[in-house]
């Protein structure tokens, strides 16, 4: 006899209708944020800025660079190294098994789709998009230097703070295995779009805003900002380390 299945998990994001809406709203929101950051007033609540021409939105060279970037990251991922265990290939995601193709496409039916030992979700979670975010920031810093002679102090701080965040995530890469993305969410449009598009292009909005709207910043205020960032990073790292320790072993005396 086939094993009986437990009760189906409640549908998230408003079910198929909500998932269909998000398929359109998420890319549209990303484009709106990008266009607003480079527009004159830079208002999020104002009317959407006009889209640039097709020659700006589509570039075969940019596509080739993006594919080369994915290939490089995939090659680095496949280098011999200590590999952490993720969920089995056959596991289905709790939320992405509704039978509705739009909902399942959005959330993903399979928890960890793989080819051999290449785990697509684990690869996309931190590698191409997160490191791509740093490269976009660096490109914007260099563009500001080209336009104004040298990068502003505000641009240096944004690049430095966000590089610290990305470096921290990569240094503690194994900790991602205990997060909800890996243990619970399927690898569908939501995670794929979030990892490959939302992270690099919306997380770099601060640098994009500074390129088009330079902000004067003196050393005293920069010092205060650095102190606040250091305090926030200390809290962030401590809290995430505790969460990872507890998820791996709730009986660990350090967090029990």
mmCIF file of C-alpha atoms in Angstrom:
data_model
loop_
_atom_site.group_PDB
_atom_site.id
_atom_site.type_symbol
_atom_site.label_atom_id
_atom_site.label_comp_id
_atom_site.label_asym_id
_atom_site.label_seq_id
_atom_site.Cartn_x
_atom_site.Cartn_y
_atom_site.Cartn_z
ATOM 1 C CA UNK A 1 0.000 0.000 0.000
ATOM 2 C CA UNK A 2 1.184 3.526 -0.759
ATOM 3 C CA UNK A 3 1.981 5.572 2.335
ATOM 4 C CA UNK A 4 -0.746 7.973 3.342
ATOM 5 C CA UNK A 5 0.058 11.627 3.015
ATOM 6 C CA UNK A 6 -0.407 14.065 5.832
ATOM 7 C CA UNK A 7 -2.608 17.141 5.611
ATOM 8 C CA UNK A 8 -1.617 19.498 2.818
ATOM 9 C CA UNK A 9 0.105 22.671 3.951
ATOM 10 C CA UNK A 10 -1.997 25.849 3.604
ATOM 11 C CA UNK A 11 -1.286 27.803 0.453
ATOM 12 C CA UNK A 12 0.945 30.852 0.820
ATOM 13 C CA UNK A 13 0.875 34.294 -0.845
ATOM 14 C CA UNK A 14 -2.868 34.120 -1.505
ATOM 15 C CA UNK A 15 -2.699 30.829 -3.430
ATOM 16 C CA UNK A 16 -2.546 30.620 -7.243
ATOM 17 C CA UNK A 17 -4.075 34.064 -7.771
ATOM 18 C CA UNK A 18 -1.557 35.739 -5.471
ATOM 19 C CA UNK A 19 1.300 33.804 -7.060
ATOM 20 C CA UNK A 20 0.199 34.893 -10.545
ATOM 21 C CA UNK A 21 0.059 38.524 -9.408
ATOM 22 C CA UNK A 22 3.535 38.317 -7.857
ATOM 23 C CA UNK A 23 4.959 36.884 -11.076
ATOM 24 C CA UNK A 24 4.144 40.247 -12.642
ATOM 25 C CA UNK A 25 4.530 42.567 -9.652
ATOM 26 C CA UNK A 26 8.014 41.509 -8.547
ATOM 27 C CA UNK A 27 9.801 42.286 -11.852
ATOM 28 C CA UNK A 28 7.693 45.438 -12.287
ATOM 29 C CA UNK A 29 8.619 46.606 -8.767
ATOM 30 C CA UNK A 30 12.300 45.974 -9.433
ATOM 31 C CA UNK A 31 12.191 48.018 -12.635
ATOM 32 C CA UNK A 32 10.296 50.808 -10.884
ATOM 33 C CA UNK A 33 12.885 51.005 -8.090
ATOM 34 C CA UNK A 34 15.767 51.078 -10.562
ATOM 35 C CA UNK A 35 14.159 53.782 -12.690
ATOM 36 C CA UNK A 36 13.202 55.840 -9.641
ATOM 37 C CA UNK A 37 16.760 55.742 -8.258
ATOM 38 C CA UNK A 38 18.159 57.272 -11.444
ATOM 39 C CA UNK A 39 15.327 59.736 -12.115
ATOM 40 C CA UNK A 40 15.456 63.422 -11.199
ATOM 41 C CA UNK A 41 13.058 63.504 -8.224
ATOM 42 C CA UNK A 42 13.857 59.879 -7.211
ATOM 43 C CA UNK A 43 10.370 59.462 -5.708
ATOM 44 C CA UNK A 44 9.087 55.958 -5.051
ATOM 45 C CA UNK A 45 5.464 57.038 -4.644
ATOM 46 C CA UNK A 46 5.345 59.228 -7.716
ATOM 47 C CA UNK A 47 4.325 58.101 -11.191
ATOM 48 C CA UNK A 48 6.644 55.473 -12.657
ATOM 49 C CA UNK A 49 9.498 56.802 -14.718
ATOM 50 C CA UNK A 50 9.343 56.137 -18.428
ATOM 51 C CA UNK A 51 11.075 53.016 -19.631
ATOM 52 C CA UNK A 52 14.275 53.470 -21.619
ATOM 53 C CA UNK A 53 14.423 52.347 -25.217
ATOM 54 C CA UNK A 54 14.695 48.723 -26.237
ATOM 55 C CA UNK A 55 18.352 49.197 -27.177
ATOM 56 C CA UNK A 56 19.078 49.952 -23.498
ATOM 57 C CA UNK A 57 16.959 47.121 -22.101
ATOM 58 C CA UNK A 58 18.350 44.452 -24.434
ATOM 59 C CA UNK A 59 22.037 43.853 -25.080
ATOM 60 C CA UNK A 60 23.501 40.616 -26.528
ATOM 61 C CA UNK A 61 26.845 41.582 -24.986
ATOM 62 C CA UNK A 62 25.265 41.903 -21.549
ATOM 63 C CA UNK A 63 23.603 38.507 -21.988
ATOM 64 C CA UNK A 64 26.942 36.917 -22.907
ATOM 65 C CA UNK A 65 28.600 38.529 -19.891
ATOM 66 C CA UNK A 66 25.831 37.250 -17.626
ATOM 67 C CA UNK A 67 26.143 33.710 -19.012
ATOM 68 C CA UNK A 68 29.918 33.866 -18.625
ATOM 69 C CA UNK A 69 29.457 35.033 -15.030
ATOM 70 C CA UNK A 70 27.137 32.097 -14.300
ATOM 71 C CA UNK A 71 29.599 29.718 -15.931
ATOM 72 C CA UNK A 72 32.486 31.052 -13.860
ATOM 73 C CA UNK A 73 30.520 30.742 -10.635
ATOM 74 C CA UNK A 74 29.391 27.228 -11.551
ATOM 75 C CA UNK A 75 32.995 26.210 -12.272
ATOM 76 C CA UNK A 76 34.123 27.592 -8.917
ATOM 77 C CA UNK A 77 31.232 25.779 -7.214
ATOM 78 C CA UNK A 78 32.375 22.480 -8.741
ATOM 79 C CA UNK A 79 35.973 22.815 -7.547
ATOM 80 C CA UNK A 80 36.948 20.040 -5.104
ATOM 81 C CA UNK A 81 36.052 21.218 -1.631
ATOM 82 C CA UNK A 82 34.292 20.096 1.496
ATOM 83 C CA UNK A 83 30.622 19.786 0.589
ATOM 84 C CA UNK A 84 27.832 20.119 3.111
ATOM 85 C CA UNK A 85 24.816 17.813 2.887
ATOM 86 C CA UNK A 86 21.522 19.256 1.725
ATOM 87 C CA UNK A 87 18.080 17.697 1.393
ATOM 88 C CA UNK A 88 17.659 14.570 -0.784
ATOM 89 C CA UNK A 89 16.915 14.992 -4.474
ATOM 90 C CA UNK A 90 13.430 13.481 -4.275
ATOM 91 C CA UNK A 91 12.161 15.726 -1.489
ATOM 92 C CA UNK A 92 9.172 17.872 -2.412
ATOM 93 C CA UNK A 93 8.780 21.336 -0.974
ATOM 94 C CA UNK A 94 5.954 21.519 1.614
ATOM 95 C CA UNK A 95 4.392 24.618 0.038
ATOM 96 C CA UNK A 96 4.987 23.893 -3.648
ATOM 97 C CA UNK A 97 2.845 20.787 -4.154
ATOM 98 C CA UNK A 98 -0.635 22.156 -4.753
ATOM 99 C CA UNK A 99 -1.295 20.750 -8.191
ATOM 100 C CA UNK A 100 -1.746 24.243 -9.607
ATOM 101 C CA UNK A 101 0.985 24.866 -12.227
ATOM 102 C CA UNK A 102 1.216 28.628 -11.624
ATOM 103 C CA UNK A 103 1.478 28.244 -7.856
ATOM 104 C CA UNK A 104 3.969 25.385 -8.133
ATOM 105 C CA UNK A 105 6.040 27.339 -10.672
ATOM 106 C CA UNK A 106 6.158 30.305 -8.298
ATOM 107 C CA UNK A 107 7.113 28.392 -5.135
ATOM 108 C CA UNK A 108 8.842 25.394 -6.699
ATOM 109 C CA UNK A 109 7.774 21.781 -6.303
ATOM 110 C CA UNK A 110 11.155 20.279 -5.516
ATOM 111 C CA UNK A 111 13.139 21.241 -2.445
ATOM 112 C CA UNK A 112 16.628 20.800 -3.924
ATOM 113 C CA UNK A 113 16.656 20.144 -7.689
ATOM 114 C CA UNK A 114 20.012 18.780 -8.784
ATOM 115 C CA UNK A 115 22.027 17.389 -11.633
ATOM 116 C CA UNK A 116 24.336 14.842 -10.016
ATOM 117 C CA UNK A 117 25.693 16.724 -7.005
ATOM 118 C CA UNK A 118 25.137 20.231 -8.457
ATOM 119 C CA UNK A 119 22.423 21.697 -6.229
ATOM 120 C CA UNK A 120 20.780 24.580 -8.094
ATOM 121 C CA UNK A 121 19.205 26.209 -5.052
ATOM 122 C CA UNK A 122 22.311 26.029 -2.872
ATOM 123 C CA UNK A 123 24.388 27.384 -5.765
ATOM 124 C CA UNK A 124 22.053 30.312 -6.464
ATOM 125 C CA UNK A 125 21.479 31.175 -2.819
ATOM 126 C CA UNK A 126 24.817 32.919 -2.286
ATOM 127 C CA UNK A 127 27.026 32.727 -5.358
ATOM 128 C CA UNK A 128 26.003 34.542 -8.587
ATOM 129 C CA UNK A 129 23.598 37.170 -7.248
ATOM 130 C CA UNK A 130 25.298 38.038 -3.972
ATOM 131 C CA UNK A 131 28.768 38.393 -5.490
ATOM 132 C CA UNK A 132 27.174 40.114 -8.497
ATOM 133 C CA UNK A 133 25.786 42.725 -6.084
ATOM 134 C CA UNK A 134 29.370 43.575 -5.064
ATOM 135 C CA UNK A 135 30.450 43.854 -8.701
ATOM 136 C CA UNK A 136 27.546 46.183 -9.531
ATOM 137 C CA UNK A 137 28.461 48.367 -6.542
ATOM 138 C CA UNK A 138 32.075 48.457 -7.687
ATOM 139 C CA UNK A 139 31.029 49.351 -11.243
ATOM 140 C CA UNK A 140 28.936 52.233 -9.900
ATOM 141 C CA UNK A 141 31.863 53.418 -7.777
ATOM 142 C CA UNK A 142 34.123 53.410 -10.840
ATOM 143 C CA UNK A 143 31.456 55.218 -12.866
ATOM 144 C CA UNK A 144 31.260 57.937 -10.222
ATOM 145 C CA UNK A 145 35.045 58.283 -10.313
ATOM 146 C CA UNK A 146 34.821 58.651 -14.092
ATOM 147 C CA UNK A 147 32.109 61.316 -13.870
ATOM 148 C CA UNK A 148 33.405 63.330 -10.908
ATOM 149 C CA UNK A 149 37.111 62.584 -10.693
ATOM 150 C CA UNK A 150 36.908 60.394 -7.580
ATOM 151 C CA UNK A 151 34.273 58.401 -5.691
ATOM 152 C CA UNK A 152 32.456 60.220 -2.917
ATOM 153 C CA UNK A 153 32.909 59.256 0.725
ATOM 154 C CA UNK A 154 29.272 58.134 0.819
ATOM 155 C CA UNK A 155 29.894 55.800 -2.145
ATOM 156 C CA UNK A 156 32.990 54.367 -0.452
ATOM 157 C CA UNK A 157 30.994 53.674 2.721
ATOM 158 C CA UNK A 158 28.129 51.999 0.863
ATOM 159 C CA UNK A 159 30.591 49.784 -1.012
ATOM 160 C CA UNK A 160 32.523 48.945 2.144
ATOM 161 C CA UNK A 161 29.517 48.169 4.325
ATOM 162 C CA UNK A 162 27.844 45.998 1.718
ATOM 163 C CA UNK A 163 31.100 44.215 0.888
ATOM 164 C CA UNK A 164 31.372 43.366 4.591
ATOM 165 C CA UNK A 165 27.862 41.887 4.516
ATOM 166 C CA UNK A 166 28.568 39.776 1.429
ATOM 167 C CA UNK A 167 31.939 38.662 2.750
ATOM 168 C CA UNK A 168 30.285 37.629 6.007
ATOM 169 C CA UNK A 169 27.659 35.584 4.147
ATOM 170 C CA UNK A 170 30.297 33.788 2.069
ATOM 171 C CA UNK A 171 32.562 33.158 5.062
ATOM 172 C CA UNK A 172 29.628 31.585 6.914
ATOM 173 C CA UNK A 173 28.230 29.915 3.787
ATOM 174 C CA UNK A 174 27.556 26.622 5.540
ATOM 175 C CA UNK A 175 25.133 28.388 7.885
ATOM 176 C CA UNK A 176 22.723 28.906 4.969
ATOM 177 C CA UNK A 177 21.899 25.191 5.205
ATOM 178 C CA UNK A 178 19.813 25.806 8.332
ATOM 179 C CA UNK A 179 17.803 28.701 6.873
ATOM 180 C CA UNK A 180 14.180 28.437 5.765
ATOM 181 C CA UNK A 181 15.177 28.953 2.116
ATOM 182 C CA UNK A 182 17.097 25.676 2.134
ATOM 183 C CA UNK A 183 15.086 23.588 4.598
ATOM 184 C CA UNK A 184 11.547 24.580 3.605
ATOM 185 C CA UNK A 185 11.169 26.615 0.392
ATOM 186 C CA UNK A 186 11.107 24.967 -3.011
ATOM 187 C CA UNK A 187 13.293 26.284 -5.801
ATOM 188 C CA UNK A 188 10.777 28.066 -7.978
ATOM 189 C CA UNK A 189 10.428 31.527 -9.485
ATOM 190 C CA UNK A 190 10.336 33.220 -6.064
ATOM 191 C CA UNK A 191 13.792 32.072 -4.985
ATOM 192 C CA UNK A 192 15.355 32.021 -8.466
ATOM 193 C CA UNK A 193 14.233 35.595 -9.220
ATOM 194 C CA UNK A 194 15.160 36.721 -5.719
ATOM 195 C CA UNK A 195 18.655 35.252 -5.892
ATOM 196 C CA UNK A 196 19.516 36.162 -9.490
ATOM 197 C CA UNK A 197 17.746 39.498 -10.013
ATOM 198 C CA UNK A 198 16.259 41.037 -6.856
ATOM 199 C CA UNK A 199 19.416 40.703 -4.745
ATOM 200 C CA UNK A 200 21.998 42.189 -7.121
ATOM 201 C CA UNK A 201 19.811 44.921 -8.602
ATOM 202 C CA UNK A 202 17.698 46.136 -5.680
ATOM 203 C CA UNK A 203 20.337 45.661 -2.986
ATOM 204 C CA UNK A 204 22.602 47.965 -5.011
ATOM 205 C CA UNK A 205 19.992 50.746 -5.067
ATOM 206 C CA UNK A 206 21.931 52.837 -2.532
ATOM 207 C CA UNK A 207 24.980 52.990 -4.812
ATOM 208 C CA UNK A 208 22.777 53.650 -7.838
ATOM 209 C CA UNK A 209 21.039 56.514 -6.011
ATOM 210 C CA UNK A 210 24.398 58.043 -5.006
ATOM 211 C CA UNK A 211 25.652 57.916 -8.588
ATOM 212 C CA UNK A 212 22.733 60.015 -9.822
ATOM 213 C CA UNK A 213 22.175 62.047 -6.628
ATOM 214 C CA UNK A 214 25.546 62.737 -4.922
ATOM 215 C CA UNK A 215 25.304 63.349 -1.193
ATOM 216 C CA UNK A 216 27.948 65.427 0.640
ATOM 217 C CA UNK A 217 29.300 63.659 3.721
ATOM 218 C CA UNK A 218 31.891 64.951 6.166
ATOM 219 C CA UNK A 219 34.289 62.903 8.289
ATOM 220 C CA UNK A 220 32.476 63.488 11.632
ATOM 221 C CA UNK A 221 29.166 62.169 10.282
ATOM 222 C CA UNK A 222 30.961 59.357 8.433
ATOM 223 C CA UNK A 223 32.546 58.308 11.736
ATOM 224 C CA UNK A 224 29.129 58.186 13.409
ATOM 225 C CA UNK A 225 27.760 56.126 10.505
ATOM 226 C CA UNK A 226 30.699 53.689 10.784
ATOM 227 C CA UNK A 227 30.073 53.289 14.518
ATOM 228 C CA UNK A 228 26.373 52.591 13.952
ATOM 229 C CA UNK A 229 27.203 50.090 11.216
ATOM 230 C CA UNK A 230 29.766 48.313 13.420
ATOM 231 C CA UNK A 231 27.204 48.049 16.230
ATOM 232 C CA UNK A 232 24.576 46.714 13.850
ATOM 233 C CA UNK A 233 27.009 44.198 12.355
ATOM 234 C CA UNK A 234 27.971 42.947 15.832
ATOM 235 C CA UNK A 235 24.294 42.344 16.686
ATOM 236 C CA UNK A 236 23.595 40.824 13.264
ATOM 237 C CA UNK A 237 26.498 38.381 13.388
ATOM 238 C CA UNK A 238 25.864 37.353 16.990
ATOM 239 C CA UNK A 239 22.153 36.730 16.393
ATOM 240 C CA UNK A 240 22.718 34.731 13.206
ATOM 241 C CA UNK A 241 25.444 32.618 14.796
ATOM 242 C CA UNK A 242 23.115 31.818 17.694
ATOM 243 C CA UNK A 243 20.277 30.890 15.339
ATOM 244 C CA UNK A 244 22.528 28.609 13.321
ATOM 245 C CA UNK A 245 23.882 26.928 16.464
ATOM 246 C CA UNK A 246 20.356 26.351 17.790
ATOM 247 C CA UNK A 247 19.027 24.986 14.497
ATOM 248 C CA UNK A 248 21.890 22.519 14.262
ATOM 249 C CA UNK A 249 21.597 21.410 17.918
ATOM 250 C CA UNK A 250 18.829 22.844 20.139
ATOM 251 C CA UNK A 251 20.464 21.135 23.136
ATOM 252 C CA UNK A 252 23.746 22.990 22.705
ATOM 253 C CA UNK A 253 24.462 24.535 26.141
ATOM 254 C CA UNK A 254 25.427 27.837 24.526
ATOM 255 C CA UNK A 255 21.864 28.414 23.292
ATOM 256 C CA UNK A 256 19.675 25.900 25.156
#
